mmCIF file of C-alpha atoms in Angstrom:
data_model
loop_
_atom_site.group_PDB
_atom_site.id
_atom_site.type_symbol
_atom_site.label_atom_id
_atom_site.label_comp_id
_atom_site.label_asym_id
_atom_site.label_seq_id
_atom_site.Cartn_x
_atom_site.Cartn_y
_atom_site.Cartn_z
ATOM 1 C CA LEU A 237 -3.841 13.173 -3.122
ATOM 2 C CA PRO A 238 -2.230 13.771 0.680
ATOM 3 C CA TRP A 239 -0.584 16.826 -0.321
ATOM 4 C CA ASN A 240 -3.645 18.128 -2.094
ATOM 5 C CA PRO A 241 -6.743 16.633 -1.097
ATOM 6 C CA GLU A 242 -8.729 18.468 -3.732
ATOM 7 C CA VAL A 243 -7.296 16.186 -6.471
ATOM 8 C CA VAL A 244 -7.972 12.560 -6.937
ATOM 9 C CA TRP A 245 -5.688 10.359 -8.539
ATOM 10 C CA TYR A 246 -6.650 6.403 -9.336
ATOM 11 C CA ALA A 247 -5.095 3.630 -11.445
ATOM 12 C CA SER A 248 -7.262 2.729 -14.527
ATOM 13 C CA ASP A 249 -6.973 0.480 -17.513
ATOM 14 C CA LEU A 250 -6.883 1.524 -20.937
ATOM 15 C CA TYR A 251 -9.797 0.697 -23.413
ATOM 16 C CA LEU A 252 -9.796 1.219 -27.019
ATOM 17 C CA LYS A 253 -13.427 1.481 -28.973
ATOM 18 C CA GLY A 254 -15.135 -0.225 -25.766
ATOM 19 C CA GLN A 255 -12.628 -2.952 -25.591
ATOM 20 C CA PRO A 256 -9.683 -3.773 -23.435
ATOM 21 C CA PHE A 257 -6.295 -2.135 -25.107
ATOM 22 C CA GLU A 258 -3.779 -4.964 -26.038
ATOM 23 C CA ALA A 259 -0.824 -2.757 -24.930
ATOM 24 C CA CYS A 260 -2.239 -1.470 -21.552
ATOM 25 C CA SER A 261 0.458 -2.452 -19.237
ATOM 26 C CA ARG A 262 -2.126 -2.995 -16.219
ATOM 27 C CA GLY A 263 -4.285 -5.487 -18.321
ATOM 28 C CA ILE A 264 -1.112 -7.210 -18.774
ATOM 29 C CA LEU A 265 -0.299 -7.699 -15.127
ATOM 30 C CA LYS A 266 -4.161 -8.564 -14.885
ATOM 31 C CA LYS A 267 -4.037 -11.446 -17.226
ATOM 32 C CA GLN A 268 -1.036 -13.130 -15.311
ATOM 33 C CA LEU A 269 -2.697 -12.629 -12.021
ATOM 34 C CA LYS A 270 -5.437 -14.551 -13.544
ATOM 35 C CA ALA A 271 -3.602 -17.320 -14.716
ATOM 36 C CA ALA A 272 -1.943 -17.598 -11.387
ATOM 37 C CA ALA A 273 -5.829 -17.572 -9.793
ATOM 38 C CA ASP A 274 -6.363 -20.290 -12.393
ATOM 39 C CA LEU A 275 -4.013 -22.464 -10.189
ATOM 40 C CA GLY A 276 -5.283 -21.471 -7.098
ATOM 41 C CA LEU A 277 -2.612 -18.778 -6.273
ATOM 42 C CA ARG A 278 -2.359 -15.355 -5.358
ATOM 43 C CA PHE A 279 0.775 -13.425 -6.368
ATOM 44 C CA ASN A 280 2.052 -11.237 -3.509
ATOM 45 C CA LEU A 281 4.481 -8.545 -4.087
ATOM 46 C CA GLY A 282 6.574 -6.398 -1.655
ATOM 47 C CA ILE A 283 8.787 -3.486 -3.334
ATOM 48 C CA GLU A 284 11.910 -1.855 -1.592
ATOM 49 C CA THR A 285 11.605 1.489 -2.565
ATOM 50 C CA GLU A 286 15.257 3.412 -3.034
ATOM 51 C CA PHE A 287 15.767 6.929 -4.060
ATOM 52 C CA PHE A 288 17.785 9.884 -3.469
ATOM 53 C CA ILE A 289 16.545 13.439 -2.580
ATOM 54 C CA LEU A 290 18.522 15.885 -4.085
ATOM 55 C CA LYS A 291 18.759 19.562 -4.661
ATOM 56 C CA GLN A 292 20.507 21.671 -7.533
ATOM 57 C CA ASN A 293 22.513 24.766 -6.658
ATOM 58 C CA ALA A 294 22.544 27.886 -8.853
ATOM 59 C CA ASP A 295 25.790 26.926 -10.105
ATOM 60 C CA GLY A 296 24.177 24.008 -11.712
ATOM 61 C CA SER A 297 25.281 21.437 -9.213
ATOM 62 C CA ILE A 298 23.573 18.425 -7.946
ATOM 63 C CA VAL A 299 24.102 18.180 -4.172
ATOM 64 C CA PRO A 300 22.321 16.307 -1.093
ATOM 65 C CA THR A 301 19.937 18.473 0.682
ATOM 66 C CA SER A 302 21.982 18.315 3.692
ATOM 67 C CA GLU A 303 25.578 19.514 4.103
ATOM 68 C CA ALA A 304 26.160 17.408 7.032
ATOM 69 C CA ASP A 305 24.997 14.279 4.711
ATOM 70 C CA ASN A 306 28.843 13.808 3.623
ATOM 71 C CA LEU A 307 30.363 10.826 4.976
ATOM 72 C CA ALA A 308 32.376 8.644 2.705
ATOM 73 C CA LYS A 309 30.050 5.518 4.190
ATOM 74 C CA PRO A 310 26.590 6.994 4.534
ATOM 75 C CA CYS A 311 24.559 4.076 5.306
ATOM 76 C CA TYR A 312 21.995 4.197 8.130
ATOM 77 C CA ASP A 313 23.900 7.865 8.777
ATOM 78 C CA VAL A 314 21.792 9.575 11.536
ATOM 79 C CA ARG A 315 22.410 13.353 10.630
ATOM 80 C CA GLY A 316 21.738 12.742 7.053
ATOM 81 C CA PHE A 317 18.404 11.177 7.966
ATOM 82 C CA LEU A 318 17.482 13.701 10.778
ATOM 83 C CA ASP A 319 18.449 16.756 8.679
ATOM 84 C CA ASN A 320 15.913 15.261 6.164
ATOM 85 C CA TYR A 321 13.311 14.247 9.142
ATOM 86 C CA GLY A 322 10.642 16.638 8.146
ATOM 87 C CA LEU A 323 10.446 15.686 4.588
ATOM 88 C CA LEU A 324 10.729 11.905 5.358
ATOM 89 C CA ASP A 325 7.737 12.188 7.804
ATOM 90 C CA GLU A 326 5.522 14.156 5.561
ATOM 91 C CA ILE A 327 6.320 11.146 3.257
ATOM 92 C CA VAL A 328 5.481 8.396 5.733
ATOM 93 C CA GLN A 329 2.793 10.115 7.215
ATOM 94 C CA ALA A 330 0.844 10.249 3.650
ATOM 95 C CA MET A 331 2.004 6.680 2.899
ATOM 96 C CA ASP A 332 0.416 5.371 6.243
ATOM 97 C CA GLY A 333 -2.566 7.918 5.518
ATOM 98 C CA LEU A 334 -3.560 5.729 2.228
ATOM 99 C CA GLY A 335 -3.057 2.408 4.559
ATOM 100 C CA TRP A 336 0.173 1.102 3.178
ATOM 101 C CA ASP A 337 1.660 0.181 6.535
ATOM 102 C CA VAL A 338 5.439 1.716 6.522
ATOM 103 C CA TYR A 339 7.613 -0.392 8.682
ATOM 104 C CA SER A 340 10.876 0.967 7.810
ATOM 105 C CA PHE A 341 12.683 3.833 6.403
ATOM 106 C CA ASP A 342 16.467 4.580 6.593
ATOM 107 C CA HIS A 343 18.833 6.442 4.912
ATOM 108 C CA GLU A 344 20.775 4.027 2.229
ATOM 109 C CA ASP A 345 24.171 3.543 1.285
ATOM 110 C CA ALA A 346 24.896 6.857 -0.658
ATOM 111 C CA ASN A 347 24.770 10.256 0.413
ATOM 112 C CA GLY A 348 21.283 11.683 -0.207
ATOM 113 C CA GLN A 349 19.728 7.895 -0.902
ATOM 114 C CA PHE A 350 16.993 6.894 1.373
ATOM 115 C CA GLU A 351 14.880 3.421 1.478
ATOM 116 C CA THR A 352 10.940 3.012 2.473
ATOM 117 C CA ASP A 353 9.504 -0.365 2.847
ATOM 118 C CA PHE A 354 5.957 -0.954 3.337
ATOM 119 C CA GLN A 355 3.499 -3.852 3.733
ATOM 120 C CA TYR A 356 3.288 -6.284 0.827
ATOM 121 C CA ALA A 357 0.130 -6.624 -1.321
ATOM 122 C CA ASP A 358 -1.465 -8.195 -4.218
ATOM 123 C CA GLY A 359 0.709 -7.824 -7.185
ATOM 124 C CA LEU A 360 -1.395 -5.371 -8.835
ATOM 125 C CA ALA A 361 -1.947 -3.131 -5.656
ATOM 126 C CA MET A 362 1.557 -3.086 -5.180
ATOM 127 C CA ALA A 363 2.333 -2.161 -8.986
ATOM 128 C CA ASP A 364 -0.492 0.774 -8.439
ATOM 129 C CA ARG A 365 0.959 1.986 -5.313
ATOM 130 C CA PHE A 366 4.820 1.983 -6.296
ATOM 131 C CA THR A 367 3.600 3.760 -9.517
ATOM 132 C CA PHE A 368 1.782 6.795 -7.195
ATOM 133 C CA PHE A 369 4.867 6.472 -4.704
ATOM 134 C CA ARG A 370 7.198 8.206 -7.654
ATOM 135 C CA LEU A 371 4.827 10.320 -8.196
ATOM 136 C CA MET A 372 4.081 11.363 -4.399
ATOM 137 C CA LEU A 373 7.693 11.385 -3.539
ATOM 138 C CA GLY A 374 8.430 13.907 -6.362
ATOM 139 C CA GLU A 375 5.642 16.267 -5.365
ATOM 140 C CA ILE A 376 6.575 16.443 -1.823
ATOM 141 C CA ALA A 377 9.997 17.204 -2.814
ATOM 142 C CA LYS A 378 9.352 19.834 -4.997
ATOM 143 C CA LYS A 379 7.319 21.558 -2.259
ATOM 144 C CA ARG A 380 10.468 21.944 -0.342
ATOM 145 C CA GLY A 381 12.665 23.335 -3.336
ATOM 146 C CA TYR A 382 14.302 19.760 -3.645
ATOM 147 C CA PHE A 383 13.664 16.953 -6.222
ATOM 148 C CA ALA A 384 13.812 13.295 -6.176
ATOM 149 C CA THR A 385 15.295 10.697 -8.899
ATOM 150 C CA PHE A 386 14.950 7.204 -8.996
ATOM 151 C CA MET A 387 17.197 6.935 -12.040
ATOM 152 C CA ALA A 388 18.935 3.561 -11.584
ATOM 153 C CA LYS A 389 22.536 4.816 -11.429
ATOM 154 C CA PRO A 390 22.638 8.706 -11.127
ATOM 155 C CA PHE A 391 26.159 8.929 -9.394
ATOM 156 C CA ALA A 392 29.056 6.357 -10.899
ATOM 157 C CA ASP A 393 30.824 6.447 -7.280
ATOM 158 C CA ARG A 394 27.706 5.698 -5.007
ATOM 159 C CA THR A 395 25.160 3.014 -4.836
ATOM 160 C CA GLY A 396 22.140 2.971 -7.448
ATOM 161 C CA ASN A 397 18.344 2.781 -6.705
ATOM 162 C CA GLY A 398 17.315 -0.745 -6.498
ATOM 163 C CA ALA A 399 13.315 -1.607 -6.184
ATOM 164 C CA HIS A 400 13.890 -5.287 -5.232
ATOM 165 C CA PHE A 401 11.000 -7.224 -5.563
ATOM 166 C CA ASN A 402 9.939 -9.559 -2.814
ATOM 167 C CA MET A 403 7.720 -12.023 -4.329
ATOM 168 C CA SER A 404 5.514 -15.081 -2.927
ATOM 169 C CA MET A 405 2.503 -17.061 -3.761
ATOM 170 C CA ALA A 406 -0.342 -17.422 -1.433
ATOM 171 C CA SER A 407 -3.238 -20.003 -1.235
ATOM 172 C CA LEU A 408 -6.670 -18.108 -2.838
ATOM 173 C CA GLU A 409 -8.687 -20.368 -0.765
ATOM 174 C CA THR A 410 -6.770 -20.035 3.040
ATOM 175 C CA GLY A 411 -4.283 -17.200 2.139
ATOM 176 C CA GLU A 412 -1.310 -19.514 3.381
ATOM 177 C CA ASN A 413 2.047 -18.699 2.413
ATOM 178 C CA LEU A 414 2.659 -21.375 -0.314
ATOM 179 C CA PHE A 415 6.539 -20.354 -0.444
ATOM 180 C CA ASP A 416 7.066 -21.176 3.183
ATOM 181 C CA SER A 417 8.580 -24.443 4.378
ATOM 182 C CA GLU A 418 10.631 -25.189 7.199
ATOM 183 C CA ALA A 419 11.381 -28.797 5.760
ATOM 184 C CA ASP A 420 13.762 -27.415 3.144
ATOM 185 C CA ALA A 421 16.736 -29.684 2.755
ATOM 186 C CA ASN A 422 18.474 -26.324 1.571
ATOM 187 C CA GLY A 423 17.840 -24.709 5.043
ATOM 188 C CA LEU A 424 16.348 -21.631 3.082
ATOM 189 C CA LYS A 425 12.779 -22.120 4.341
ATOM 190 C CA LEU A 426 11.665 -22.384 0.639
ATOM 191 C CA SER A 427 8.897 -24.785 -0.592
ATOM 192 C CA LYS A 428 9.161 -26.751 -3.569
ATOM 193 C CA LEU A 429 6.461 -24.243 -5.248
ATOM 194 C CA GLY A 430 9.198 -21.625 -4.582
ATOM 195 C CA TYR A 431 11.875 -23.062 -5.956
ATOM 196 C CA GLN A 432 9.734 -24.057 -9.040
ATOM 197 C CA PHE A 433 9.111 -20.643 -9.001
ATOM 198 C CA VAL A 434 12.891 -19.451 -8.962
ATOM 199 C CA ALA A 435 13.799 -21.927 -11.758
ATOM 200 C CA GLY A 436 11.098 -20.399 -13.951
ATOM 201 C CA VAL A 437 12.459 -16.867 -13.405
ATOM 202 C CA LEU A 438 15.946 -17.966 -13.779
ATOM 203 C CA LYS A 439 15.404 -19.838 -17.189
ATOM 204 C CA HIS A 440 13.560 -16.264 -18.901
ATOM 205 C CA ALA A 441 16.202 -14.022 -16.647
ATOM 206 C CA HIS A 442 17.927 -12.290 -19.950
ATOM 207 C CA ALA A 443 14.852 -11.500 -21.362
ATOM 208 C CA ILE A 444 13.148 -10.408 -18.189
ATOM 209 C CA SER A 445 16.024 -7.957 -17.672
ATOM 210 C CA ALA A 446 15.158 -5.626 -20.564
ATOM 211 C CA VAL A 447 11.747 -4.991 -18.405
ATOM 212 C CA ILE A 448 13.301 -5.069 -14.720
ATOM 213 C CA ALA A 449 16.451 -2.775 -15.782
ATOM 214 C CA PRO A 450 14.774 -0.641 -18.969
ATOM 215 C CA THR A 451 17.342 1.916 -19.341
ATOM 216 C CA VAL A 452 20.702 2.237 -20.625
ATOM 217 C CA ASN A 453 21.586 3.500 -17.459
ATOM 218 C CA SER A 454 20.300 0.595 -15.566
ATOM 219 C CA TYR A 455 23.235 -1.368 -16.531
ATOM 220 C CA LYS A 456 25.716 0.958 -14.751
ATOM 221 C CA ARG A 457 24.148 0.017 -11.764
ATOM 222 C CA LEU A 458 24.339 -4.020 -12.472
ATOM 223 C CA VAL A 459 28.206 -4.131 -12.264
ATOM 224 C CA ARG A 460 30.437 -5.510 -9.339
ATOM 225 C CA ARG A 461 32.199 -2.414 -8.329
ATOM 226 C CA GLY A 462 32.712 0.096 -11.298
ATOM 227 C CA ASN A 463 33.976 3.483 -9.911
ATOM 228 C CA MET A 464 33.126 2.774 -6.394
ATOM 229 C CA SER A 465 35.485 2.107 -3.568
ATOM 230 C CA GLY A 466 33.298 -1.275 -2.647
ATOM 231 C CA PHE A 467 30.950 -3.752 -3.881
ATOM 232 C CA THR A 468 27.704 -2.352 -5.365
ATOM 233 C CA TRP A 469 26.063 -5.494 -3.933
ATOM 234 C CA ALA A 470 24.013 -5.166 -7.289
ATOM 235 C CA PRO A 471 23.852 -8.838 -8.904
ATOM 236 C CA ILE A 472 25.819 -9.540 -12.231
ATOM 237 C CA HIS A 473 24.868 -13.326 -12.822
ATOM 238 C CA VAL A 474 21.884 -15.316 -13.189
ATOM 239 C CA SER A 475 21.708 -17.242 -9.968
ATOM 240 C CA PHE A 476 19.909 -17.832 -6.800
ATOM 241 C CA GLY A 477 20.951 -18.407 -3.203
ATOM 242 C CA SER A 478 20.374 -17.664 0.400
ATOM 243 C CA ASN A 479 20.809 -14.687 2.500
ATOM 244 C CA ASN A 480 23.360 -13.405 0.015
ATOM 245 C CA ARG A 481 23.319 -10.159 -1.802
ATOM 246 C CA THR A 482 25.545 -11.138 -4.840
ATOM 247 C CA ASN A 483 22.725 -13.342 -6.260
ATOM 248 C CA MET A 484 20.034 -12.221 -8.862
ATOM 249 C CA LEU A 485 17.512 -14.071 -6.802
ATOM 250 C CA ARG A 486 17.917 -14.281 -2.816
ATOM 251 C CA VAL A 487 15.963 -16.191 -0.283
ATOM 252 C CA PRO A 488 16.171 -13.788 2.860
ATOM 253 C CA LEU A 489 16.679 -15.558 6.198
ATOM 254 C CA ALA A 490 13.251 -15.657 7.151
ATOM 255 C CA GLY A 491 12.523 -17.508 3.972
ATOM 256 C CA GLY A 492 9.148 -17.819 2.256
ATOM 257 C CA ARG A 493 9.744 -15.273 -0.457
ATOM 258 C CA VAL A 494 12.090 -14.869 -3.207
ATOM 259 C CA GLU A 495 13.986 -11.381 -3.650
ATOM 260 C CA CYS A 496 14.783 -10.221 -7.293
ATOM 261 C CA ARG A 497 17.499 -7.593 -6.744
ATOM 262 C CA ALA A 498 18.040 -6.738 -10.364
ATOM 263 C CA VAL A 499 14.997 -4.544 -10.578
ATOM 264 C CA ASP A 500 15.435 -1.024 -10.522
ATOM 265 C CA MET A 501 13.423 1.995 -9.767
ATOM 266 C CA SER A 502 12.942 3.239 -13.407
ATOM 267 C CA CYS A 503 10.997 0.217 -14.100
ATOM 268 C CA ASN A 504 7.189 -0.482 -15.072
ATOM 269 C CA PRO A 505 5.943 -2.299 -12.234
ATOM 270 C CA TYR A 506 3.248 -3.872 -14.178
ATOM 271 C CA LEU A 507 5.415 -5.080 -16.850
ATOM 272 C CA ALA A 508 8.014 -6.203 -14.641
ATOM 273 C CA ALA A 509 5.751 -8.081 -12.352
ATOM 274 C CA ALA A 510 3.847 -9.506 -15.440
ATOM 275 C CA LEU A 511 6.795 -11.106 -17.049
ATOM 276 C CA MET A 512 8.520 -12.564 -13.536
ATOM 277 C CA LEU A 513 5.160 -13.967 -12.716
ATOM 278 C CA ALA A 514 4.879 -15.721 -15.912
ATOM 279 C CA ALA A 515 8.101 -16.827 -16.073
ATOM 280 C CA GLY A 516 7.607 -18.307 -12.573
ATOM 281 C CA LEU A 517 4.274 -19.700 -13.306
ATOM 282 C CA GLU A 518 5.923 -21.578 -16.127
ATOM 283 C CA GLY A 519 8.588 -23.069 -13.414
ATOM 284 C CA ILE A 520 5.490 -24.213 -11.371
ATOM 285 C CA ARG A 521 3.400 -25.954 -14.340
ATOM 286 C CA GLU A 522 6.742 -27.683 -15.810
ATOM 287 C CA ASN A 523 7.987 -28.538 -12.182
ATOM 288 C CA LEU A 524 11.568 -26.643 -13.164
ATOM 289 C CA ASP A 525 14.428 -27.403 -10.965
ATOM 290 C CA PRO A 526 16.900 -24.168 -10.154
ATOM 291 C CA GLY A 527 19.700 -26.413 -9.022
ATOM 292 C CA LYS A 528 21.535 -25.845 -5.813
ATOM 293 C CA PRO A 529 21.481 -22.403 -4.358
ATOM 294 C CA HIS A 530 24.735 -20.330 -3.906
ATOM 295 C CA GLY A 531 25.692 -19.304 -0.399
ATOM 296 C CA GLU A 532 29.295 -18.067 -1.719
ATOM 297 C CA ASN A 533 30.066 -14.409 -2.803
ATOM 298 C CA MET A 534 29.381 -14.611 -6.617
ATOM 299 C CA TYR A 535 31.750 -11.660 -7.418
ATOM 300 C CA GLN A 536 34.607 -13.757 -6.834
ATOM 301 C CA HIS A 537 34.509 -16.445 -9.190
ATOM 302 C CA SER A 538 36.091 -16.713 -12.075
ATOM 303 C CA GLU A 539 35.208 -16.941 -15.921
ATOM 304 C CA GLU A 540 35.895 -20.592 -15.806
ATOM 305 C CA GLU A 541 34.268 -21.328 -12.505
ATOM 306 C CA LEU A 542 31.127 -19.888 -13.799
ATOM 307 C CA LYS A 543 31.077 -22.041 -16.719
ATOM 308 C CA ALA A 544 31.514 -25.198 -14.977
ATOM 309 C CA MET A 545 28.528 -24.198 -12.744
ATOM 310 C CA GLY A 546 26.418 -23.538 -15.746
ATOM 311 C CA VAL A 547 26.267 -19.780 -14.416
ATOM 312 C CA SER A 548 25.624 -16.914 -16.996
ATOM 313 C CA HIS A 549 25.909 -13.256 -16.703
ATOM 314 C CA LEU A 550 23.237 -10.923 -16.921
ATOM 315 C CA PRO A 551 23.055 -8.668 -19.831
ATOM 316 C CA ARG A 552 25.671 -6.005 -19.768
ATOM 317 C CA SER A 553 23.841 -3.546 -21.948
ATOM 318 C CA LEU A 554 20.381 -2.445 -22.681
ATOM 319 C CA GLU A 555 21.214 -3.829 -26.352
ATOM 320 C CA GLU A 556 21.761 -7.272 -25.221
ATOM 321 C CA ALA A 557 18.897 -7.224 -22.775
ATOM 322 C CA ILE A 558 16.515 -6.373 -26.037
ATOM 323 C CA ASP A 559 18.205 -9.035 -27.867
ATOM 324 C CA ALA A 560 17.442 -11.437 -25.434
ATOM 325 C CA PHE A 561 13.863 -10.248 -25.013
ATOM 326 C CA GLU A 562 13.163 -10.322 -28.754
ATOM 327 C CA ALA A 563 14.496 -14.095 -28.612
ATOM 328 C CA ASP A 564 12.446 -15.245 -25.577
ATOM 329 C CA PRO A 565 8.933 -16.298 -26.812
ATOM 330 C CA LEU A 566 7.449 -15.823 -23.487
ATOM 331 C CA THR A 567 7.840 -11.882 -23.767
ATOM 332 C CA LYS A 568 5.148 -12.176 -26.880
ATOM 333 C CA GLU A 569 2.892 -14.503 -25.105
ATOM 334 C CA VAL A 570 2.762 -12.415 -22.098
ATOM 335 C CA PHE A 571 2.674 -8.658 -23.786
ATOM 336 C CA GLY A 572 1.105 -9.539 -26.708
ATOM 337 C CA PRO A 573 2.463 -8.800 -30.404
ATOM 338 C CA LEU A 574 1.591 -5.066 -30.232
ATOM 339 C CA MET A 575 3.260 -4.171 -26.578
ATOM 340 C CA ALA A 576 6.240 -6.774 -27.260
ATOM 341 C CA GLU A 577 6.978 -4.995 -30.688
ATOM 342 C CA THR A 578 6.480 -1.663 -29.629
ATOM 343 C CA PHE A 579 8.754 -2.010 -26.399
ATOM 344 C CA ALA A 580 11.430 -3.523 -28.378
ATOM 345 C CA LYS A 581 11.414 -0.820 -30.736
ATOM 346 C CA PHE A 582 11.452 1.792 -28.193
ATOM 347 C CA LYS A 583 13.992 0.480 -26.172
ATOM 348 C CA ARG A 584 16.306 -0.177 -29.154
ATOM 349 C CA ASP A 585 15.707 3.260 -30.356
ATOM 350 C CA GLU A 586 16.701 4.446 -26.875
ATOM 351 C CA TRP A 587 19.915 2.411 -26.999
ATOM 352 C CA GLU A 588 20.998 3.720 -30.623
ATOM 353 C CA SER A 589 20.418 7.114 -29.455
ATOM 354 C CA TYR A 590 22.683 6.690 -26.509
ATOM 355 C CA ASN A 591 25.049 4.415 -28.314
ATOM 356 C CA THR A 592 25.575 7.502 -31.003
ATOM 357 C CA HIS A 593 25.905 9.928 -28.439
ATOM 358 C CA VAL A 594 29.535 11.391 -27.951
ATOM 359 C CA SER A 595 29.627 11.934 -24.227
ATOM 360 C CA GLN A 596 31.991 14.253 -22.461
ATOM 361 C CA TRP A 597 34.304 11.377 -21.264
ATOM 362 C CA GLU A 598 35.019 10.610 -24.573
ATOM 363 C CA LEU A 599 35.918 14.098 -25.585
ATOM 364 C CA ASP A 600 38.110 14.452 -22.482
ATOM 365 C CA ARG A 601 39.751 11.215 -22.902
ATOM 366 C CA TYR A 602 40.256 11.158 -26.704
ATOM 367 C CA LEU A 603 40.035 14.524 -28.273
ATOM 368 C CA LYS A 604 43.690 15.814 -27.763
ATOM 369 C CA PHE A 605 45.233 12.219 -27.290
ATOM 370 C CA PHE A 606 46.407 10.981 -30.340
#
């Protein structure tokens, strides 16, 4: 460990009685990576990690670590960044020491929120790194009397913690990026293979939501505005397009990759990558077509316009997502019956616990109202 060299952490597969355990998340991803390899493809993945670094006062209040981090619009705030520079530098040095090649670190769009980006890798290596990143960041923050949170939406009036998955396919033989195409008639610089992948993910988007947005809190991030003064820039529709942050799937300006913006930091990266990869591979095998990309602001369409375009909403709650997860045959095919059923039950129990809880908001609103 960078902060404790006497301790070693390593990612491992689960075995039961000498055999690979069916419900091992890492093993589930490996199966899909093999399915891609059987087609001559390597699944490359980069994850944008967003998080808050906060402190808890003696009175129990939760605040940013810096009193200067108080701007109404703090995106790229220099003061908030510099006040946290010592901690952030320790994190970057640790990541680079592990060979992750950090190329971006900035103050994000909320007070106390930051983002770091590091070089993409094959799907398994990136899932391992993402898992370790959360552990490492939490431990380094704790040393300074702070804590890190990866909760999808810890504050109603601030942006949430996304974990945008940037996905591409490379040739196993040559390493060439097979999603890259300068000849794209849509101008997105995305190949036919890339469009097929997009179509597969969109086809299974409702079921995928249960895995990439896996908590009740996740769906408070996937809103147009909520309690914020401006847009959240989180997706709410099953759509794709160009350099447009209101789509679920976005093809950045340089092309050659597909970004899923619905993923949040609370996800299990192995399961999230496995299900999206499986959906994308189905799109490739079946030569699916995602239709025309959306370059417009998807937030501004009426329900009638969305219906005419054939664009559906992403699930609006964990319950809706789990319903879709259980109804989609792909989930059992990818996860296996044991993991699919266990995951669905665990998440449905979580929803029921949340749904039957009487919150302070309800008491404040209704206790003396009638």
